[in-house]
Tab-separated table of C-alpha atoms and ligand atoms in Angstrom:
chain	number	residue	atom	x	y	z
A	1	MET	CA	49.640	49.478	90.037
A	2	ILE	CA	47.411	51.776	91.880
A	3	TYR	CA	50.121	54.330	92.692
A	4	PRO	CA	50.618	57.562	90.685
A	5	PRO	CA	53.428	57.363	88.130
A	6	SER	CA	55.620	60.001	89.894
A	7	LEU	CA	55.301	57.904	93.090
A	8	ILE	CA	56.272	54.809	91.265
A	9	ARG	CA	59.239	56.587	89.701
A	10	LEU	CA	60.337	57.778	93.229
A	11	ILE	CA	60.108	54.301	94.763
A	12	GLU	CA	62.164	52.875	91.762
A	13	ALA	CA	64.759	55.684	92.160
A	14	LEU	CA	65.119	55.105	95.938
A	15	ARG	CA	65.864	51.520	95.233
A	16	CYS	CA	69.259	52.503	93.690
A	17	LEU	CA	70.412	53.183	97.335
A	18	PRO	CA	72.509	50.372	98.787
A	19	GLY	CA	70.579	48.185	101.239
A	20	VAL	CA	67.177	49.499	100.077
A	21	GLY	CA	64.726	46.866	98.868
A	22	PRO	CA	61.174	47.386	97.316
A	23	LYS	CA	59.486	47.675	100.820
A	24	SER	CA	61.927	50.022	102.259
A	25	ALA	CA	61.956	52.187	99.232
A	26	GLN	CA	57.980	52.417	99.510
A	27	ARG	CA	58.305	53.228	103.221
A	28	MET	CA	60.732	55.994	102.407
A	29	ALA	CA	58.628	57.428	99.595
A	30	PHE	CA	55.562	57.420	101.789
A	31	HIS	CA	57.422	59.135	104.530
A	32	LEU	CA	58.768	61.835	102.381
A	33	LEU	CA	55.447	62.700	100.681
A	34	GLU	CA	53.318	62.235	103.810
A	35	LYS	CA	55.333	63.692	106.578
A	36	ASP	CA	58.394	65.490	105.205
A	37	ARG	CA	58.011	67.154	101.704
A	38	ASN	CA	60.503	69.817	102.733
A	39	ALA	CA	63.132	67.189	103.450
A	40	ALA	CA	62.339	65.659	100.081
A	41	GLY	CA	63.157	68.999	98.504
A	42	LEU	CA	66.384	69.464	100.510
A	43	LEU	CA	67.477	65.893	99.643
A	44	ALA	CA	66.814	66.589	95.882
A	45	ASP	CA	68.946	69.833	96.097
A	46	ALA	CA	71.643	68.157	98.044
A	47	LEU	CA	71.873	65.319	95.469
A	48	GLN	CA	72.140	67.674	92.584
A	49	LYS	CA	74.673	69.910	94.308
A	50	ALA	CA	76.818	66.973	95.430
A	51	VAL	CA	76.797	65.543	91.818
A	52	VAL	CA	78.118	68.834	90.392
A	53	ASP	CA	80.390	69.958	93.175
A	54	VAL	CA	81.969	66.784	94.574
A	55	GLY	CA	84.838	65.374	92.502
A	56	ARG	CA	87.935	63.592	93.554
A	57	CYS	CA	91.312	64.981	94.852
A	58	GLN	CA	93.818	64.738	91.951
A	59	ARG	CA	96.513	63.378	94.274
A	60	CYS	CA	94.733	61.066	96.660
A	61	ARG	CA	91.277	60.287	95.136
A	62	MET	CA	89.544	61.624	98.328
A	63	PHE	CA	86.180	63.278	97.606
A	64	ALA	CA	86.943	67.008	97.273
A	65	GLU	CA	85.322	70.063	95.726
A	66	ALA	CA	88.704	71.501	94.526
A	67	GLU	CA	91.578	69.924	92.434
A	68	LEU	CA	93.235	68.950	95.693
A	69	CYS	CA	91.563	67.922	99.018
A	70	PRO	CA	92.346	70.043	102.121
A	71	ILE	CA	94.989	67.556	103.210
A	72	CYS	CA	96.923	67.360	100.087
A	73	ALA	CA	96.708	71.101	99.635
A	74	ASN	CA	98.122	71.607	103.270
A	75	ALA	CA	101.830	72.280	103.055
A	76	SER	CA	102.425	71.286	106.535
A	77	ARG	CA	101.378	67.671	105.969
A	78	ASP	CA	104.244	65.164	105.482
A	79	ARG	CA	104.204	64.088	101.798
A	80	GLY	CA	106.773	61.510	102.565
A	81	THR	CA	104.278	59.218	104.383
A	82	LEU	CA	101.336	57.902	102.310
A	83	CYS	CA	98.556	56.134	104.109
A	84	VAL	CA	96.658	53.892	101.835
A	85	VAL	CA	92.985	53.343	102.850
A	86	GLU	CA	89.867	51.808	101.289
A	87	SER	CA	87.371	54.630	101.907
A	88	PRO	CA	86.964	58.238	102.668
A	89	ALA	CA	85.343	57.189	105.948
A	90	ASP	CA	88.778	55.673	106.959
A	91	VAL	CA	90.538	58.984	106.257
A	92	ALA	CA	87.877	60.736	108.477
A	93	ALA	CA	88.578	58.001	111.235
A	94	ILE	CA	92.304	58.367	111.105
A	95	GLU	CA	92.059	62.191	110.971
A	96	GLN	CA	89.787	62.186	114.073
A	97	SER	CA	92.398	60.123	115.991
A	98	GLY	CA	94.740	63.071	115.580
A	99	SER	CA	97.692	60.659	115.294
A	100	TYR	CA	98.844	61.069	111.718
A	101	ARG	CA	100.356	64.044	109.917
A	102	GLY	CA	101.118	62.346	106.579
A	103	THR	CA	98.922	62.290	103.442
A	104	TYR	CA	96.581	59.546	102.079
A	105	PHE	CA	95.655	57.540	99.011
A	106	VAL	CA	92.038	56.381	98.937
A	107	LEU	CA	91.376	53.217	97.006
A	108	MET	CA	87.622	53.363	97.184
A	109	GLY	CA	87.321	49.705	97.862
A	110	HIS	CA	89.503	46.580	97.876
A	111	LEU	CA	90.515	43.972	95.270
A	112	SER	CA	87.404	41.895	94.676
A	113	PRO	CA	87.537	40.189	91.237
A	114	LEU	CA	84.112	38.598	91.676
A	115	ASP	CA	82.523	42.161	92.012
A	116	GLY	CA	84.465	43.480	89.081
A	117	ILE	CA	86.784	45.346	91.426
A	118	GLY	CA	90.340	45.343	90.109
A	119	PRO	CA	93.344	47.454	89.811
A	120	ASP	CA	91.613	49.992	87.466
A	121	GLU	CA	88.626	50.627	89.837
A	122	LEU	CA	91.192	51.135	92.743
A	123	GLY	CA	93.355	53.678	90.970
A	124	PHE	CA	96.561	51.482	91.061
A	125	ALA	CA	97.995	53.384	87.966
A	126	GLN	CA	97.639	56.730	89.808
A	127	LEU	CA	99.121	55.263	92.961
A	128	GLU	CA	102.015	53.961	90.903
A	129	THR	CA	102.541	57.327	89.452
A	130	LEU	CA	102.590	58.801	92.843
A	131	LEU	CA	104.990	56.263	94.263
A	132	ALA	CA	107.272	56.661	91.285
A	133	GLU	CA	107.542	60.383	91.835
A	134	GLY	CA	110.091	59.838	94.458
A	135	SER	CA	108.529	62.023	97.270
A	136	VAL	CA	107.010	59.201	99.227
A	137	ALA	CA	109.285	57.215	101.380
A	138	GLU	CA	106.817	55.028	103.146
A	139	ALA	CA	103.436	53.490	102.295
A	140	ILE	CA	101.394	52.720	105.344
A	141	LEU	CA	98.893	50.218	104.017
A	142	ALA	CA	95.743	50.599	106.235
A	143	THR	CA	93.308	48.541	104.146
A	144	SER	CA	90.911	46.399	106.161
A	145	THR	CA	92.151	43.401	108.106
A	146	THR	CA	90.145	40.986	105.965
A	147	VAL	CA	91.246	38.512	103.258
A	148	GLU	CA	90.517	41.046	100.577
A	149	GLY	CA	92.138	43.919	102.466
A	150	ASP	CA	95.246	41.835	103.039
A	151	ALA	CA	95.482	40.741	99.427
A	152	THR	CA	95.095	44.423	98.366
A	153	ALA	CA	97.834	45.496	100.785
A	154	HIS	CA	100.143	42.748	99.369
A	155	VAL	CA	99.613	43.817	95.803
A	156	ILE	CA	100.339	47.480	96.686
A	157	ALA	CA	103.431	46.450	98.674
A	158	GLU	CA	104.786	44.874	95.524
A	159	ILE	CA	104.170	47.964	93.430
A	160	ALA	CA	105.859	50.127	96.336
A	161	ALA	CA	108.809	47.664	96.348
A	162	ARG	CA	109.251	48.299	92.547
A	163	HIS	CA	109.769	51.942	93.200
A	164	ASN	CA	111.985	51.462	96.334
A	165	VAL	CA	109.204	52.683	98.661
A	166	LYS	CA	109.070	51.007	102.025
A	167	SER	CA	105.605	49.382	102.911
A	168	SER	CA	104.276	48.906	106.384
A	169	ARG	CA	100.875	47.424	107.373
A	170	ILE	CA	98.950	48.784	110.519
A	171	ALA	CA	98.432	45.824	112.579
A	172	HIS	CA	98.242	45.903	116.338
A	173	GLY	CA	94.963	46.926	117.831
A	174	VAL	CA	92.747	46.717	114.702
A	175	PRO	CA	90.367	43.806	115.328
A	176	ILE	CA	90.612	41.022	112.641
A	177	GLY	CA	87.663	41.141	110.257
A	178	GLY	CA	86.893	44.625	111.558
A	179	GLU	CA	86.288	47.658	109.395
A	180	LEU	CA	88.583	50.650	110.062
A	181	GLU	CA	85.932	53.271	110.241
A	182	TYR	CA	84.467	51.639	113.378
A	183	VAL	CA	87.596	51.617	115.285
A	184	ASP	CA	88.087	54.260	118.120
A	185	GLY	CA	90.904	56.974	117.754
A	186	GLY	CA	93.017	55.540	120.568
A	187	THR	CA	93.138	52.056	118.884
A	188	LEU	CA	93.880	53.632	115.546
A	189	ALA	CA	96.824	55.618	117.093
A	190	HIS	CA	98.137	52.417	118.644
A	191	ALA	CA	97.638	50.497	115.339
A	192	LEU	CA	99.650	53.302	113.400
A	193	ALA	CA	102.430	53.435	115.861
A	194	GLY	CA	102.849	49.656	115.996
A	195	ARG	CA	103.068	49.290	112.135
A	196	ARG	CA	105.496	46.623	110.936
A	197	THR	CA	107.492	46.848	107.624
A	198	LEU	CA	106.340	44.419	104.985
A	199	THR	CA	109.186	44.655	102.284
B	1	MET	CA	85.194	67.163	109.221
B	2	ILE	CA	87.410	66.389	106.314
B	3	TYR	CA	84.529	65.721	103.804
B	4	PRO	CA	83.647	68.570	101.439
B	5	PRO	CA	80.565	70.659	102.413
B	6	SER	CA	78.404	69.428	99.704
B	7	LEU	CA	79.097	65.768	100.674
B	8	ILE	CA	78.277	66.621	104.376
B	9	ARG	CA	75.033	68.249	103.350
B	10	LEU	CA	74.270	65.161	101.262
B	11	ILE	CA	74.805	62.823	104.152
B	12	GLU	CA	72.682	64.872	106.429
B	13	ALA	CA	69.801	65.053	103.875
B	14	LEU	CA	69.853	61.305	103.589
B	15	ARG	CA	69.427	60.865	107.248
B	16	CYS	CA	65.840	62.195	106.717
B	17	LEU	CA	64.831	58.869	105.296
B	18	PRO	CA	63.271	56.524	107.842
B	19	GLY	CA	65.664	53.900	109.042
B	20	VAL	CA	68.722	55.681	107.859
B	21	GLY	CA	71.334	56.384	110.509
B	22	PRO	CA	74.656	58.331	110.153
B	23	LYS	CA	76.608	55.250	108.923
B	24	SER	CA	74.023	54.207	106.294
B	25	ALA	CA	73.640	57.775	105.116
B	26	GLN	CA	77.507	57.976	104.608
B	27	ARG	CA	77.369	54.628	102.869
B	28	MET	CA	74.608	55.784	100.614
B	29	ALA	CA	76.339	59.056	99.767
B	30	PHE	CA	79.585	57.387	98.928
B	31	HIS	CA	77.768	54.625	96.672
B	32	LEU	CA	75.935	57.490	94.728
B	33	LEU	CA	79.088	59.805	94.331
B	34	GLU	CA	81.427	56.777	93.582
B	35	LYS	CA	79.536	54.295	91.675
B	36	ASP	CA	76.230	55.782	90.522
B	37	ARG	CA	76.188	59.445	89.765
B	38	ASN	CA	73.530	58.988	87.175
B	39	ALA	CA	71.180	57.375	89.804
B	40	ALA	CA	71.831	60.305	92.167
B	41	GLY	CA	70.591	62.645	89.342
B	42	LEU	CA	67.569	60.307	88.650
B	43	LEU	CA	66.757	60.218	92.310
B	44	ALA	CA	66.958	63.991	92.561
B	45	ASP	CA	64.643	64.520	89.613
B	46	ALA	CA	62.153	61.805	91.024
B	47	LEU	CA	62.109	63.633	94.313
B	48	GLN	CA	61.361	66.991	92.820
B	49	LYS	CA	58.733	65.716	90.427
B	50	ALA	CA	57.036	63.652	93.098
B	51	VAL	CA	56.933	66.663	95.566
B	52	VAL	CA	55.272	68.696	92.780
B	53	ASP	CA	53.005	66.077	91.170
B	54	VAL	CA	51.794	63.827	94.002
B	55	GLY	CA	48.909	65.093	96.154
B	56	ARG	CA	46.142	63.312	97.863
B	57	CYS	CA	42.731	62.127	96.456
B	58	GLN	CA	40.041	64.590	97.537
B	59	ARG	CA	37.770	61.777	98.472
B	60	CYS	CA	39.897	58.969	99.998
B	61	ARG	CA	43.362	60.613	100.785
B	62	MET	CA	45.217	58.041	98.640
B	63	PHE	CA	48.214	59.423	96.859
B	64	ALA	CA	47.059	60.800	93.514
B	65	GLU	CA	48.178	63.177	90.755
B	66	ALA	CA	44.580	64.477	89.963
B	67	GLU	CA	41.925	65.595	92.379
B	68	LEU	CA	40.519	62.171	92.506
B	69	CYS	CA	42.512	58.887	92.449
B	70	PRO	CA	41.663	56.368	89.728
B	71	ILE	CA	39.632	54.339	92.087
B	72	CYS	CA	37.359	57.205	93.247
B	73	ALA	CA	37.228	58.451	89.595
B	74	ASN	CA	36.038	55.080	88.455
B	75	ALA	CA	32.178	55.059	88.096
B	76	SER	CA	31.993	51.262	88.194
B	77	ARG	CA	33.368	51.067	91.743
B	78	ASP	CA	30.771	50.635	94.500
B	79	ARG	CA	30.667	53.710	96.582
B	80	GLY	CA	28.243	52.250	99.074
B	81	THR	CA	31.283	50.225	100.506
B	82	LEU	CA	34.196	52.076	102.130
B	83	CYS	CA	37.362	50.078	103.074
B	84	VAL	CA	39.299	52.073	105.644
B	85	VAL	CA	42.886	51.270	105.632
B	86	GLU	CA	46.130	52.653	107.266
B	87	SER	CA	48.342	52.886	104.308
B	88	PRO	CA	48.460	53.340	100.439
B	89	ALA	CA	50.362	50.189	100.472
B	90	ASP	CA	47.094	48.484	101.917
B	91	VAL	CA	45.117	49.801	99.079
B	92	ALA	CA	47.673	48.184	96.609
B	93	ALA	CA	47.623	44.963	98.495
B	94	ILE	CA	43.699	44.678	98.463
B	95	GLU	CA	43.548	45.840	94.694
B	96	GLN	CA	46.067	43.075	93.833
B	97	SER	CA	43.946	40.467	95.652
B	98	GLY	CA	41.310	41.369	93.091
B	99	SER	CA	38.616	40.584	95.712
B	100	TYR	CA	37.109	44.157	96.373
B	101	ARG	CA	35.076	46.499	94.038
B	102	GLY	CA	34.194	49.256	96.670
B	103	THR	CA	36.261	52.348	97.461
B	104	TYR	CA	38.755	53.225	100.239
B	105	PHE	CA	39.638	55.698	102.881
B	106	VAL	CA	43.388	55.960	103.592
B	107	LEU	CA	44.232	57.061	107.152
B	108	MET	CA	47.926	57.254	106.558
B	109	GLY	CA	48.618	55.653	110.032
B	110	HIS	CA	46.657	54.587	113.176
B	111	LEU	CA	45.964	56.444	116.391
B	112	SER	CA	49.243	56.738	118.308
B	113	PRO	CA	48.981	59.653	120.901
B	114	LEU	CA	52.565	59.214	121.931
B	115	ASP	CA	53.876	59.837	118.386
B	116	GLY	CA	51.423	62.826	118.126
B	117	ILE	CA	49.058	60.908	115.726
B	118	GLY	CA	45.475	61.748	116.520
B	119	PRO	CA	42.257	62.325	114.620
B	120	ASP	CA	43.629	65.296	112.806
B	121	GLU	CA	46.555	63.477	111.240
B	122	LEU	CA	44.289	60.626	110.216
B	123	GLY	CA	41.589	62.783	108.565
B	124	PHE	CA	38.731	61.780	110.776
B	125	ALA	CA	36.899	65.040	109.990
B	126	GLN	CA	37.101	64.207	106.257
B	127	LEU	CA	35.986	60.663	106.936
B	128	GLU	CA	33.065	61.815	108.949
B	129	THR	CA	31.933	64.144	106.211
B	130	LEU	CA	32.106	61.302	103.752
B	131	LEU	CA	30.159	58.961	106.068
B	132	ALA	CA	27.664	61.767	106.832
B	133	GLU	CA	26.950	62.174	102.954
B	134	GLY	CA	24.607	59.135	102.943
B	135	SER	CA	26.254	57.191	100.058
B	136	VAL	CA	28.181	54.891	102.245
B	137	ALA	CA	26.265	51.959	103.507
B	138	GLU	CA	29.066	49.981	105.162
B	139	ALA	CA	32.643	50.805	106.439
B	140	ILE	CA	35.029	47.824	106.329
B	141	LEU	CA	37.551	48.621	108.977
B	142	ALA	CA	40.802	47.167	107.546
B	143	THR	CA	43.253	48.705	109.975
B	144	SER	CA	46.046	46.494	111.256
B	145	THR	CA	45.235	43.770	113.702
B	146	THR	CA	47.386	45.399	116.441
B	147	VAL	CA	46.394	47.171	119.581
B	148	GLU	CA	46.558	50.510	117.827
B	149	GLY	CA	44.920	49.279	114.736
B	150	ASP	CA	42.088	47.748	116.766
B	151	ALA	CA	41.666	50.941	118.797
B	152	THR	CA	41.556	53.077	115.579
B	153	ALA	CA	38.868	50.766	114.234
B	154	HIS	CA	36.769	51.105	117.242
B	155	VAL	CA	36.937	54.899	117.254
B	156	ILE	CA	35.862	54.927	113.555
B	157	ALA	CA	33.030	52.472	114.309
B	158	GLU	CA	31.571	55.002	116.755
B	159	ILE	CA	31.764	57.803	114.138
B	160	ALA	CA	30.058	55.432	111.545
B	161	ALA	CA	27.346	54.578	114.159
B	162	ARG	CA	26.469	58.146	114.620
B	163	HIS	CA	25.775	58.383	110.909
B	164	ASN	CA	23.975	55.088	110.653
B	165	VAL	CA	26.717	53.500	108.640
B	166	LYS	CA	27.319	49.804	109.444
B	167	SER	CA	30.882	48.958	110.449
B	168	SER	CA	32.625	45.598	109.901
B	169	ARG	CA	36.202	44.569	110.661
B	170	ILE	CA	38.124	42.245	108.532
B	171	ALA	CA	39.163	39.365	110.759
B	172	HIS	CA	39.651	35.872	109.627
B	173	GLY	CA	42.878	35.136	107.884
B	174	VAL	CA	44.889	38.165	108.858
B	175	PRO	CA	47.617	37.086	111.277
B	176	ILE	CA	47.479	38.854	114.606
B	177	GLY	CA	50.163	41.588	114.948
B	178	GLY	CA	50.680	41.296	111.048
B	179	GLU	CA	50.834	44.212	108.706
B	180	LEU	CA	48.252	44.114	106.056
B	181	GLU	CA	50.449	44.889	103.147
B	182	TYR	CA	52.564	41.643	103.743
B	183	VAL	CA	49.515	39.365	103.529
B	184	ASP	CA	48.894	37.318	100.329
B	185	GLY	CA	45.918	37.954	98.032
B	186	GLY	CA	44.035	34.797	99.006
B	187	THR	CA	44.177	35.479	102.727
B	188	LEU	CA	43.055	38.898	102.144
B	189	ALA	CA	40.160	37.776	99.895
B	190	HIS	CA	39.172	35.396	102.736
B	191	ALA	CA	39.507	38.115	105.413
B	192	LEU	CA	37.260	40.432	103.430
B	193	ALA	CA	34.618	37.765	102.959
B	194	GLY	CA	34.713	36.698	106.515
B	195	ARG	CA	34.262	40.276	108.015
B	196	ARG	CA	32.001	40.477	110.970
B	197	THR	CA	29.747	43.401	111.820
B	198	LEU	CA	30.789	45.557	114.843
B	199	THR	CA	27.852	47.745	115.302
C	201	ZN	ZN1	93.941	64.672	98.489
C	202	ZN	ZN1	40.481	58.264	96.056
């Protein structure tokens, strides 16, 4: 290979990004070195700082810089209602809809045995501890309306039932097969209001 | 925004990458923080090292860690033949075809006035100095076979003519509208052998 070693290493490192193949990694590396060295430095700093600073909220698993995320740390949020979502982006989408005053639990995915994503990866033990505490009255299962999202919701509904926590599933308004984070605020508000009890 | 500041900064920094919009930047940041913190650290290091180490070859503008790239520093390469290409990836593709023993000049783009890419951005002054030196007998213009690539080749052919350097354009075999780096080695070898004189 005719590229200098540091360029080859940069191209290889960029390939760790999801959706980036060898050609895009090369295009990105050329762009940074050719037109935007300042951006390359800023990206390096942002990566290092995020790896050090960003952890998970101890209660809800949301990305957070403190032990608790701002929502869990906010005394005015309703801890009796727990909205279980797949991704931090879903929390952001629901917060932007302004229609929810409860708290969250972020799974960081859905059950997907073929990809090695099971109860451990999704923090089911931590979720069960939270549900067993007694403060949560209702778990709103807002996983994706896909086969995997539905399966994940049903397993969580069973866990909730064991601890006498009511489960509901957001339903109306969220398009089938759709990802929650792409749904507009009005639709999300409707879906939350129209939730139905599962157990 | 409900994300921690370091996560927001990381998402913004990832958007400097070509072809990365807000949703992909978010997906990349989540992936790195959630599944691949080690890769995030390696990418940060690779970026910093590349920005410090990787410069341009003083003769041909190829990315290089020394003053001259390995090709320009190689005494067995024919300095009488100069292949002018748009991108370092084109150099890599031609080198892989094994059909060329001359040297290169890397424009890092093609003339594109609407994008603010003119003679200065493409190093035309440096190219002219090289052609004026007297050691180059022929400039093989291997810019893309697109309208912009052709226009760029013609302007360079005029510069070469002023210094009594013969210009040729690779032609046969390279598909019209195609980008050089995606062409296989055999086709490239054919295109180089079948070049025709422009001036
Ligand atoms: Zn939290
Ligand atoms: Zn060189």
